[in-house]
Amino acid sequence: MRISTQLQPAYLLHQRPYRDTSLLLEIFTPEQGRFGLVARGARAPKSRNRGLLQLFQPLLLSWTGRAELGTLTGVEPNGTAPRLLGATLYSGFYLNELIMRLLQRLDPHPELFMAYAEALQGLQYATERPLRLFEKRLLETLGYGLMLDHEADTGEPVIAEGFYRYELETGPVAVTQGSVQRPGQGLCLQGSSLLSLAADQLEDAQSLSDCKRLMRAALGLYLGDRKLKTREVFAAMAAR
Amino acid sequence: MAHSPRIERLIEALRCLPGVGPKSAQRMTYQLLERDRAGGRRLAEALAEAMDKVGNCSRCRTLSEDAICGLCASSSRDAALLCVVESPADVAALEQSTGYRGQYFVLMGHLSPLDGIGPRELGLDQLESRLADGEVRELILATNPTVEGEATAHYIAEMARTRGVRATRIAHGVPLGGELEYIDGGTLSHAFAGRQEL
């Protein structure tokens, strides 16, 4: 049986050429999660969808077919694309790679879709904060949400002035400030940074830099040995 | 099996061509075997020779059988202008229609971090050393108007900026003879944002 789906909100995560004039698309939707679609003739000179089928453009897609690989039957814009220029484009690629790597195919998470849309909008105005908030949502979606406002061992609330060593699988453990400076102590953060992330604030440089370290370590746990390619490109750019 | 093994093999081999499915591959095979053996031999020879001898130009990376391609070697091209494109087909398109008299640099792709294609795979270190030589005064970024093409153009523009080379981007917008009503929103908003003084 062929199922046809009409005008679902969607984003394009990745595309690659397929056959002569077609594209293989990796799609992200709230109801179906991440899956593949074939866009027949999308690369043909007369294709009307070429300008629309772009990364980061909010879309309404129609397709037929079941499970992992359907056929695209219609494309319409769902609002205008966020204006991502220059370096923020790479942040967009990073979000896409995170989803491709960590979210299983056909595992729907409407709230993550929302978070992705918000992050893309946010990237027009800020470079770091939208990324951190999305990473936090992604970990929650995967069932690996971070404990941020209570100590892992004692259950005491985290206080802004305190210093904490973050144990990735459990949560923050209070340490004295003196030991924070010593190397080899693992991931040490200020209490205020943890609370800032818990409240989705992240408006000061200290919390942003603390949370970047925290998220990198936490995501690293689930990404395994295979490094993020977007991060390698970032690094190559930064090294210039 | 319907065909003898050698015929079958030729049909299979022809299918690597774009737009050639099993049926057209079979027609081509019969055409060559029944009516045009000489043409088939010429094809085989030309193919083998091209596959062995065509490499990349060491200056602009385009396909070339010499170490330096004709365009790069030509003394009538202005070495102060360098146009960056994604593929050799783009060079051909620009050559046929623009009257551009500078030189080219062919990336052979675009930045695509998710496919593992980064600056190194596009030979950008080579482009950078060329900018460092100081001969290039204007770098024209003619990568495709896709998100990946924009990201590539941005990266190269940054590179040019640190080297003090002027970087320009080709305009994109409404196609000539097009009607605004039928143009997709992305193109139209781009064209609108990039409007020019008359």
GROMACS .gro file of C-alpha atoms in nm:
model
  438
    1MET     CA    1   0.000   0.000   0.000
    2ARG     CA    2   0.126   0.345  -0.085
    3ILE     CA    3   0.066   0.617   0.164
    4SER     CA    4   0.066   0.975   0.052
    5THR     CA    5   0.138   1.256   0.293
    6GLN     CA    6   0.038   1.611   0.214
    7LEU     CA    7   0.214   1.935   0.299
    8GLN     CA    8   0.396   1.843   0.617
    9PRO     CA    9   0.623   2.103   0.778
   10ALA     CA   10   0.979   1.993   0.713
   11TYR     CA   11   1.344   2.093   0.690
   12LEU     CA   12   1.607   1.960   0.458
   13LEU     CA   13   1.907   1.830   0.656
   14HIS     CA   14   2.124   1.708   0.375
   15GLN     CA   15   2.107   1.643   0.003
   16ARG     CA   16   2.318   1.462  -0.246
   17PRO     CA   17   2.296   1.403  -0.618
   18TYR     CA   18   2.121   1.085  -0.723
   19ARG     CA   19   2.120   0.949  -1.076
   20ASP     CA   20   2.114   1.207  -1.355
   21THR     CA   21   1.887   1.479  -1.238
   22SER     CA   22   1.752   1.362  -0.902
   23LEU     CA   23   1.841   1.429  -0.544
   24LEU     CA   24   1.845   1.211  -0.236
   25LEU     CA   25   1.713   1.424   0.047
   26GLU     CA   26   1.741   1.372   0.419
   27ILE     CA   27   1.429   1.526   0.569
   28PHE     CA   28   1.336   1.625   0.923
   29THR     CA   29   0.968   1.657   1.016
   30PRO     CA   30   0.784   1.681   1.349
   31GLU     CA   31   0.558   1.379   1.286
   32GLN     CA   32   0.794   1.138   1.113
   33GLY     CA   33   1.133   1.242   1.244
   34ARG     CA   34   1.428   1.203   1.012
   35PHE     CA   35   1.398   1.003   0.690
   36GLY     CA   36   1.496   0.994   0.325
   37LEU     CA   37   1.310   1.111   0.015
   38VAL     CA   38   1.396   1.095  -0.353
   39ALA     CA   39   1.332   1.420  -0.537
   40ARG     CA   40   1.299   1.307  -0.898
   41GLY     CA   41   1.418   1.557  -1.155
   42ALA     CA   42   1.506   1.814  -0.891
   43ARG     CA   43   1.840   1.887  -1.058
   44ALA     CA   44   1.697   1.911  -1.409
   45PRO     CA   45   1.736   2.252  -1.574
   46LYS     CA   46   1.363   2.315  -1.569
   47SER     CA   47   1.298   2.201  -1.214
   48ARG     CA   48   1.083   2.451  -1.032
   49ASN     CA   49   1.184   2.329  -0.689
   50ARG     CA   50   1.553   2.400  -0.716
   51GLY     CA   51   1.547   2.736  -0.547
   52LEU     CA   52   1.325   2.606  -0.271
   53LEU     CA   53   1.495   2.282  -0.185
   54GLN     CA   54   1.768   2.442   0.021
   55LEU     CA   55   1.904   2.373   0.365
   56PHE     CA   56   1.750   2.581   0.647
   57GLN     CA   57   1.447   2.682   0.438
   58PRO     CA   58   1.118   2.604   0.619
   59LEU     CA   59   0.923   2.381   0.380
   60LEU     CA   60   0.590   2.212   0.337
   61LEU     CA   61   0.652   1.878   0.170
   62SER     CA   62   0.423   1.620   0.015
   63TRP     CA   63   0.544   1.269  -0.061
   64THR     CA   64   0.430   0.915  -0.127
   65GLY     CA   65   0.570   0.588  -0.007
   66ARG     CA   66   0.637   0.419   0.319
   67ALA     CA   67   0.914   0.394   0.570
   68GLU     CA   68   1.268   0.495   0.497
   69LEU     CA   69   1.264   0.615   0.139
   70GLY     CA   70   0.965   0.789  -0.016
   71THR     CA   71   0.922   0.999  -0.328
   72LEU     CA   72   0.880   1.372  -0.309
   73THR     CA   73   0.563   1.492  -0.481
   74GLY     CA   74   0.534   1.855  -0.381
   75VAL     CA   75   0.730   2.142  -0.228
   76GLU     CA   76   0.604   2.471  -0.095
   77PRO     CA   77   0.774   2.732   0.120
   78ASN     CA   78   0.663   2.754   0.483
   79GLY     CA   79   0.781   3.106   0.554
   80THR     CA   80   1.107   3.264   0.454
   81ALA     CA   81   1.446   3.112   0.524
   82PRO     CA   82   1.643   3.263   0.813
   83ARG     CA   83   1.914   3.490   0.679
   84LEU     CA   84   2.222   3.296   0.779
   85LEU     CA   85   2.533   3.464   0.651
   86GLY     CA   86   2.893   3.363   0.664
   87ALA     CA   87   2.999   3.184   0.977
   88THR     CA   88   2.645   3.124   1.103
   89LEU     CA   89   2.592   2.903   0.798
   90TYR     CA   90   2.847   2.666   0.944
   91SER     CA   91   2.657   2.665   1.272
   92GLY     CA   92   2.355   2.556   1.069
   93PHE     CA   93   2.554   2.271   0.916
   94TYR     CA   94   2.658   2.175   1.268
   95LEU     CA   95   2.295   2.149   1.383
   96ASN     CA   96   2.215   1.933   1.083
   97GLU     CA   97   2.505   1.703   1.149
   98LEU     CA   98   2.407   1.662   1.514
   99ILE     CA   99   2.059   1.553   1.410
  100MET     CA  100   2.192   1.321   1.141
  101ARG     CA  101   2.434   1.160   1.383
  102LEU     CA  102   2.232   1.135   1.701
  103LEU     CA  103   1.869   1.100   1.598
  104GLN     CA  104   1.762   0.760   1.465
  105ARG     CA  105   1.564   0.755   1.143
  106LEU     CA  106   1.184   0.753   1.182
  107ASP     CA  107   1.198   0.848   1.546
  108PRO     CA  108   0.961   1.146   1.569
  109HIS     CA  109   1.023   1.426   1.819
  110PRO     CA  110   0.799   1.727   1.754
  111GLU     CA  111   0.963   1.924   2.035
  112LEU     CA  112   1.306   1.876   1.881
  113PHE     CA  113   1.170   2.000   1.549
  114MET     CA  114   1.049   2.313   1.727
  115ALA     CA  115   1.386   2.354   1.894
  116TYR     CA  116   1.560   2.322   1.557
  117ALA     CA  117   1.337   2.588   1.399
  118GLU     CA  118   1.401   2.817   1.696
  119ALA     CA  119   1.775   2.759   1.677
  120LEU     CA  120   1.783   2.852   1.306
  121GLN     CA  121   1.588   3.168   1.377
  122GLY     CA  122   1.813   3.245   1.674
  123LEU     CA  123   2.130   3.206   1.468
  124GLN     CA  124   2.039   3.523   1.282
  125TYR     CA  125   2.105   3.722   1.598
  126ALA     CA  126   2.350   3.523   1.813
  127THR     CA  127   2.616   3.269   1.732
  128GLU     CA  128   2.659   3.057   2.047
  129ARG     CA  129   2.344   3.069   2.255
  130PRO     CA  130   2.106   2.904   2.002
  131LEU     CA  131   2.352   2.618   1.958
  132ARG     CA  132   2.378   2.547   2.331
  133LEU     CA  133   2.002   2.556   2.381
  134PHE     CA  134   1.951   2.319   2.090
  135GLU     CA  135   2.216   2.082   2.223
  136LYS     CA  136   2.040   2.081   2.559
  137ARG     CA  137   1.705   1.995   2.393
  138LEU     CA  138   1.869   1.730   2.181
  139LEU     CA  139   2.015   1.555   2.486
  140GLU     CA  140   1.677   1.572   2.660
  141THR     CA  141   1.508   1.426   2.353
  142LEU     CA  142   1.751   1.139   2.343
  143GLY     CA  143   1.681   1.066   2.709
  144TYR     CA  144   2.021   1.192   2.824
  145GLY     CA  145   1.903   1.525   2.968
  146LEU     CA  146   2.160   1.690   3.192
  147MET     CA  147   2.099   1.743   3.563
  148LEU     CA  148   2.168   2.113   3.609
  149ASP     CA  149   2.001   2.253   3.921
  150HIS     CA  150   2.072   1.986   4.184
  151GLU     CA  151   2.388   1.818   4.304
  152ALA     CA  152   2.416   1.461   4.186
  153ASP     CA  153   2.544   1.313   4.513
  154THR     CA  154   2.360   1.508   4.782
  155GLY     CA  155   2.050   1.636   4.599
  156GLU     CA  156   2.119   1.987   4.730
  157PRO     CA  157   2.021   2.272   4.495
  158VAL     CA  158   2.306   2.417   4.290
  159ILE     CA  159   2.401   2.766   4.407
  160ALA     CA  160   2.525   3.038   4.173
  161GLU     CA  161   2.841   3.116   4.373
  162GLY     CA  162   2.941   2.749   4.406
  163PHE     CA  163   3.190   2.553   4.197
  164TYR     CA  164   3.106   2.212   4.060
  165ARG     CA  165   3.275   1.922   3.891
  166TYR     CA  166   3.039   1.781   3.631
  167GLU     CA  167   3.013   1.401   3.621
  168LEU     CA  168   2.867   1.337   3.277
  169GLU     CA  169   2.649   1.040   3.357
  170THR     CA  170   2.517   1.173   3.687
  171GLY     CA  171   2.545   1.549   3.735
  172PRO     CA  172   2.725   1.827   3.923
  173VAL     CA  173   2.928   1.755   4.239
  174ALA     CA  174   3.029   2.046   4.461
  175VAL     CA  175   3.402   2.119   4.492
  176THR     CA  176   3.594   2.391   4.672
  177GLN     CA  177   3.709   2.679   4.458
  178GLY     CA  178   4.077   2.606   4.519
  179SER     CA  179   4.058   2.266   4.356
  180VAL     CA  180   3.888   2.403   4.047
  181GLN     CA  181   4.204   2.566   3.922
  182ARG     CA  182   4.407   2.248   3.941
  183PRO     CA  183   4.435   2.063   3.615
  184GLY     CA  184   4.316   1.704   3.584
  185GLN     CA  185   4.007   1.769   3.787
  186GLY     CA  186   3.771   1.699   3.498
  187LEU     CA  187   3.496   1.930   3.392
  188CYS     CA  188   3.469   2.218   3.640
  189LEU     CA  189   3.202   2.483   3.611
  190GLN     CA  190   3.059   2.771   3.801
  191GLY     CA  191   2.717   2.719   3.964
  192SER     CA  192   2.584   3.027   3.791
  193SER     CA  193   2.660   2.873   3.449
  194LEU     CA  194   2.465   2.557   3.534
  195LEU     CA  195   2.168   2.761   3.655
  196SER     CA  196   2.186   2.985   3.351
  197LEU     CA  197   2.165   2.682   3.120
  198ALA     CA  198   1.886   2.532   3.331
  199ALA     CA  199   1.685   2.853   3.286
  200ASP     CA  200   1.767   2.883   2.912
  201GLN     CA  201   1.933   3.218   2.976
  202LEU     CA  202   2.301   3.199   2.872
  203GLU     CA  203   2.347   3.568   2.835
  204ASP     CA  204   2.698   3.620   2.981
  205ALA     CA  205   3.032   3.513   2.842
  206GLN     CA  206   3.121   3.298   3.144
  207SER     CA  207   2.813   3.072   3.117
  208LEU     CA  208   2.849   3.050   2.742
  209SER     CA  209   3.206   2.932   2.762
  210ASP     CA  210   3.135   2.694   3.055
  211CYS     CA  211   2.836   2.545   2.879
  212LYS     CA  212   3.025   2.503   2.555
  213ARG     CA  213   3.276   2.282   2.739
  214LEU     CA  214   2.997   2.097   2.915
  215MET     CA  215   2.800   2.029   2.597
  216ARG     CA  216   3.105   1.925   2.402
  217ALA     CA  217   3.189   1.666   2.667
  218ALA     CA  218   2.829   1.548   2.704
  219LEU     CA  219   2.774   1.512   2.329
  220GLY     CA  220   3.111   1.347   2.294
  221LEU     CA  221   2.985   1.067   2.513
  222TYR     CA  222   2.714   0.979   2.260
  223LEU     CA  223   2.897   1.066   1.941
  224GLY     CA  224   3.164   0.808   2.013
  225ASP     CA  225   3.494   0.795   1.828
  226ARG     CA  226   3.371   0.929   1.498
  227LYS     CA  227   3.431   1.304   1.515
  228LEU     CA  228   3.183   1.561   1.388
  229LYS     CA  229   3.291   1.664   1.041
  230THR     CA  230   3.151   2.013   1.078
  231ARG     CA  231   3.368   2.060   1.385
  232GLU     CA  232   3.675   1.961   1.184
  233VAL     CA  233   3.589   2.221   0.923
  234PHE     CA  234   3.538   2.478   1.200
  235ALA     CA  235   3.878   2.390   1.339
  236ALA     CA  236   4.040   2.420   0.997
  237MET     CA  237   3.885   2.763   0.961
  238ALA     CA  238   3.986   2.877   1.307
  239ALA     CA  239   4.341   2.760   1.246
  240ARG     CA  240   4.380   2.996   0.956
  241MET     CA  241   2.098  -1.529  -2.044
  242ALA     CA  242   1.987  -1.330  -2.348
  243HIS     CA  243   2.331  -1.200  -2.449
  244SER     CA  244   2.671  -1.357  -2.470
  245PRO     CA  245   2.901  -1.256  -2.184
  246ARG     CA  246   3.105  -0.998  -2.380
  247ILE     CA  247   2.795  -0.822  -2.508
  248GLU     CA  248   2.646  -0.830  -2.163
  249ARG     CA  249   2.963  -0.675  -2.026
  250LEU     CA  250   2.957  -0.393  -2.279
  251ILE     CA  251   2.591  -0.318  -2.199
  252GLU     CA  252   2.674  -0.307  -1.830
  253ALA     CA  253   2.975  -0.082  -1.893
  254LEU     CA  254   2.776   0.168  -2.100
  255ARG     CA  255   2.533   0.213  -1.815
  256CYS     CA  256   2.789   0.419  -1.624
  257LEU     CA  257   2.706   0.705  -1.862
  258PRO     CA  258   2.456   0.962  -1.739
  259GLY     CA  259   2.105   0.908  -1.867
  260VAL     CA  260   2.178   0.557  -1.997
  261GLY     CA  261   1.957   0.283  -1.862
  262PRO     CA  262   1.954  -0.087  -1.958
  263LYS     CA  263   1.748  -0.031  -2.272
  264SER     CA  264   1.957   0.250  -2.422
  265ALA     CA  265   2.276   0.066  -2.327
  266GLN     CA  266   2.152  -0.232  -2.526
  267ARG     CA  267   2.068  -0.013  -2.825
  268MET     CA  268   2.410   0.150  -2.820
  269THR     CA  269   2.577  -0.187  -2.798
  270TYR     CA  270   2.390  -0.327  -3.098
  271GLN     CA  271   2.446  -0.011  -3.297
  272LEU     CA  272   2.821  -0.036  -3.247
  273LEU     CA  273   2.842  -0.409  -3.310
  274GLU     CA  274   2.608  -0.425  -3.607
  275ARG     CA  275   2.671  -0.102  -3.790
  276ASP     CA  276   2.966   0.094  -3.664
  277ARG     CA  277   3.261  -0.117  -3.561
  278ALA     CA  278   3.505   0.156  -3.665
  279GLY     CA  279   3.322   0.411  -3.452
  280GLY     CA  280   3.328   0.167  -3.161
  281ARG     CA  281   3.703   0.123  -3.192
  282ARG     CA  282   3.754   0.500  -3.205
  283LEU     CA  283   3.540   0.535  -2.896
  284ALA     CA  284   3.735   0.267  -2.711
  285GLU     CA  285   4.067   0.426  -2.805
  286ALA     CA  286   3.959   0.778  -2.715
  287LEU     CA  287   3.817   0.658  -2.386
  288ALA     CA  288   4.125   0.464  -2.284
  289GLU     CA  289   4.353   0.749  -2.379
  290ALA     CA  290   4.149   1.014  -2.200
  291MET     CA  291   4.120   0.804  -1.886
  292ASP     CA  292   4.496   0.753  -1.875
  293LYS     CA  293   4.619   1.093  -1.981
  294VAL     CA  294   4.377   1.356  -1.854
  295GLY     CA  295   4.464   1.482  -1.509
  296ASN     CA  296   4.424   1.811  -1.328
  297CYS     CA  297   4.592   2.142  -1.404
  298SER     CA  298   4.843   2.213  -1.131
  299ARG     CA  299   4.748   2.581  -1.125
  300CYS     CA  300   4.369   2.588  -1.147
  301ARG     CA  301   4.277   2.222  -1.083
  302THR     CA  302   4.055   2.194  -1.389
  303LEU     CA  303   4.071   1.884  -1.608
  304SER     CA  304   4.374   1.903  -1.831
  305GLU     CA  305   4.617   1.670  -2.003
  306ASP     CA  306   4.907   1.908  -1.963
  307ALA     CA  307   5.057   2.000  -1.629
  308ILE     CA  308   4.925   2.351  -1.686
  309CYS     CA  309   4.598   2.391  -1.880
  310GLY     CA  310   4.553   2.609  -2.187
  311LEU     CA  311   4.374   2.885  -2.003
  312CYS     CA  312   4.639   2.914  -1.733
  313ALA     CA  313   4.924   2.901  -1.984
  314SER     CA  314   4.769   3.158  -2.218
  315SER     CA  315   4.951   3.492  -2.214
  316SER     CA  316   4.638   3.682  -2.317
  317ARG     CA  317   4.458   3.610  -1.990
  318ASP     CA  318   4.479   3.867  -1.712
  319ALA     CA  319   4.644   3.702  -1.414
  320ALA     CA  320   4.521   3.976  -1.181
  321LEU     CA  321   4.164   3.845  -1.213
  322LEU     CA  322   4.085   3.506  -1.067
  323CYS     CA  323   3.740   3.350  -1.088
  324VAL     CA  324   3.654   3.066  -0.849
  325VAL     CA  325   3.403   2.808  -0.978
  326GLU     CA  326   3.283   2.468  -0.860
  327SER     CA  327   3.336   2.255  -1.171
  328PRO     CA  328   3.504   2.247  -1.514
  329ALA     CA  329   3.154   2.269  -1.667
  330ASP     CA  330   3.118   2.609  -1.497
  331VAL     CA  331   3.438   2.726  -1.666
  332ALA     CA  332   3.294   2.625  -2.002
  333ALA     CA  333   2.967   2.805  -1.928
  334LEU     CA  334   3.144   3.127  -1.830
  335GLU     CA  335   3.382   3.108  -2.125
  336GLN     CA  336   3.095   3.075  -2.372
  337SER     CA  337   2.890   3.363  -2.244
  338THR     CA  338   3.079   3.626  -2.051
  339GLY     CA  339   3.385   3.753  -2.234
  340TYR     CA  340   3.581   3.719  -1.911
  341ARG     CA  341   3.953   3.755  -1.974
  342GLY     CA  342   4.099   3.652  -1.641
  343GLN     CA  343   4.197   3.314  -1.506
  344TYR     CA  344   4.005   3.044  -1.316
  345PHE     CA  345   4.035   2.831  -1.009
  346VAL     CA  346   3.821   2.516  -1.010
  347LEU     CA  347   3.726   2.374  -0.671
  348MET     CA  348   3.588   2.046  -0.806
  349GLY     CA  349   3.302   2.065  -0.557
  350HIS     CA  350   3.186   2.281  -0.270
  351LEU     CA  351   3.226   2.279   0.106
  352SER     CA  352   3.002   2.007   0.238
  353PRO     CA  353   3.098   1.937   0.597
  354LEU     CA  354   2.847   1.654   0.631
  355ASP     CA  355   3.013   1.468   0.344
  356GLY     CA  356   3.356   1.533   0.489
  357ILE     CA  357   3.445   1.783   0.215
  358GLY     CA  358   3.641   2.057   0.385
  359PRO     CA  359   3.887   2.325   0.273
  360ARG     CA  360   4.163   2.071   0.212
  361GLU     CA  361   3.957   1.857  -0.029
  362LEU     CA  362   3.881   2.168  -0.236
  363GLY     CA  363   4.248   2.260  -0.270
  364LEU     CA  364   4.199   2.585  -0.083
  365ASP     CA  365   4.553   2.576   0.052
  366GLN     CA  366   4.663   2.592  -0.311
  367LEU     CA  367   4.432   2.887  -0.372
  368GLU     CA  368   4.566   3.059  -0.065
  369SER     CA  369   4.927   3.027  -0.173
  370ARG     CA  370   4.822   3.172  -0.507
  371LEU     CA  371   4.666   3.469  -0.329
  372ALA     CA  372   4.981   3.503  -0.123
  373ASP     CA  373   5.186   3.544  -0.442
  374GLY     CA  374   5.031   3.888  -0.472
  375GLU     CA  375   4.956   3.864  -0.843
  376VAL     CA  376   4.578   3.840  -0.798
  377ARG     CA  377   4.401   4.171  -0.740
  378GLU     CA  378   4.038   4.062  -0.763
  379LEU     CA  379   3.891   3.727  -0.669
  380ILE     CA  380   3.552   3.663  -0.831
  381LEU     CA  381   3.346   3.407  -0.641
  382ALA     CA  382   3.124   3.226  -0.890
  383THR     CA  383   3.020   2.930  -0.674
  384ASN     CA  384   2.661   2.816  -0.715
  385PRO     CA  385   2.385   3.011  -0.537
  386THR     CA  386   2.308   2.722  -0.299
  387VAL     CA  387   2.359   2.719   0.075
  388GLU     CA  388   2.674   2.509   0.027
  389GLY     CA  389   2.798   2.742  -0.246
  390GLU     CA  390   2.741   3.044  -0.020
  391ALA     CA  391   2.930   2.879   0.265
  392THR     CA  392   3.218   2.808   0.027
  393ALA     CA  393   3.218   3.163  -0.105
  394HIS     CA  394   3.219   3.303   0.247
  395TYR     CA  395   3.515   3.090   0.349
  396ILE     CA  396   3.717   3.193   0.045
  397ALA     CA  397   3.620   3.559   0.085
  398GLU     CA  398   3.756   3.551   0.441
  399MET     CA  399   4.076   3.400   0.309
  400ALA     CA  400   4.105   3.676   0.049
  401ARG     CA  401   4.039   3.942   0.309
  402THR     CA  402   4.326   3.829   0.531
  403ARG     CA  403   4.549   3.840   0.223
  404GLY     CA  404   4.428   4.187   0.129
  405VAL     CA  405   4.274   4.072  -0.200
  406ARG     CA  406   3.943   4.220  -0.313
  407ALA     CA  407   3.672   3.952  -0.325
  408THR     CA  408   3.351   3.991  -0.528
  409ARG     CA  409   3.050   3.762  -0.559
  410ILE     CA  410   2.853   3.715  -0.880
  411ALA     CA  411   2.502   3.862  -0.860
  412HIS     CA  412   2.203   3.634  -0.833
  413GLY     CA  413   1.838   3.708  -0.882
  414VAL     CA  414   1.564   3.717  -1.138
  415PRO     CA  415   1.654   3.538  -1.463
  416LEU     CA  416   1.645   3.747  -1.778
  417GLY     CA  417   1.302   3.730  -1.939
  418GLY     CA  418   1.156   3.590  -1.619
  419GLU     CA  419   0.833   3.701  -1.461
  420LEU     CA  420   0.833   3.794  -1.094
  421GLU     CA  421   0.506   3.614  -1.037
  422TYR     CA  422   0.657   3.276  -1.118
  423ILE     CA  423   0.984   3.310  -0.935
  424ASP     CA  424   1.033   3.124  -0.610
  425GLY     CA  425   1.037   3.330  -0.292
  426GLY     CA  426   1.401   3.263  -0.205
  427THR     CA  427   1.529   3.391  -0.539
  428LEU     CA  428   1.299   3.690  -0.530
  429SER     CA  429   1.395   3.794  -0.177
  430HIS     CA  430   1.762   3.757  -0.272
  431ALA     CA  431   1.711   3.970  -0.579
  432PHE     CA  432   1.525   4.227  -0.375
  433ALA     CA  433   1.791   4.245  -0.105
  434GLY     CA  434   2.059   4.283  -0.372
  435ARG     CA  435   1.889   4.563  -0.568
  436GLN     CA  436   2.107   4.821  -0.738
  437GLU     CA  437   2.107   5.194  -0.789
  438LEU     CA  438   1.986   5.296  -1.134
   0.00000   0.00000   0.00000
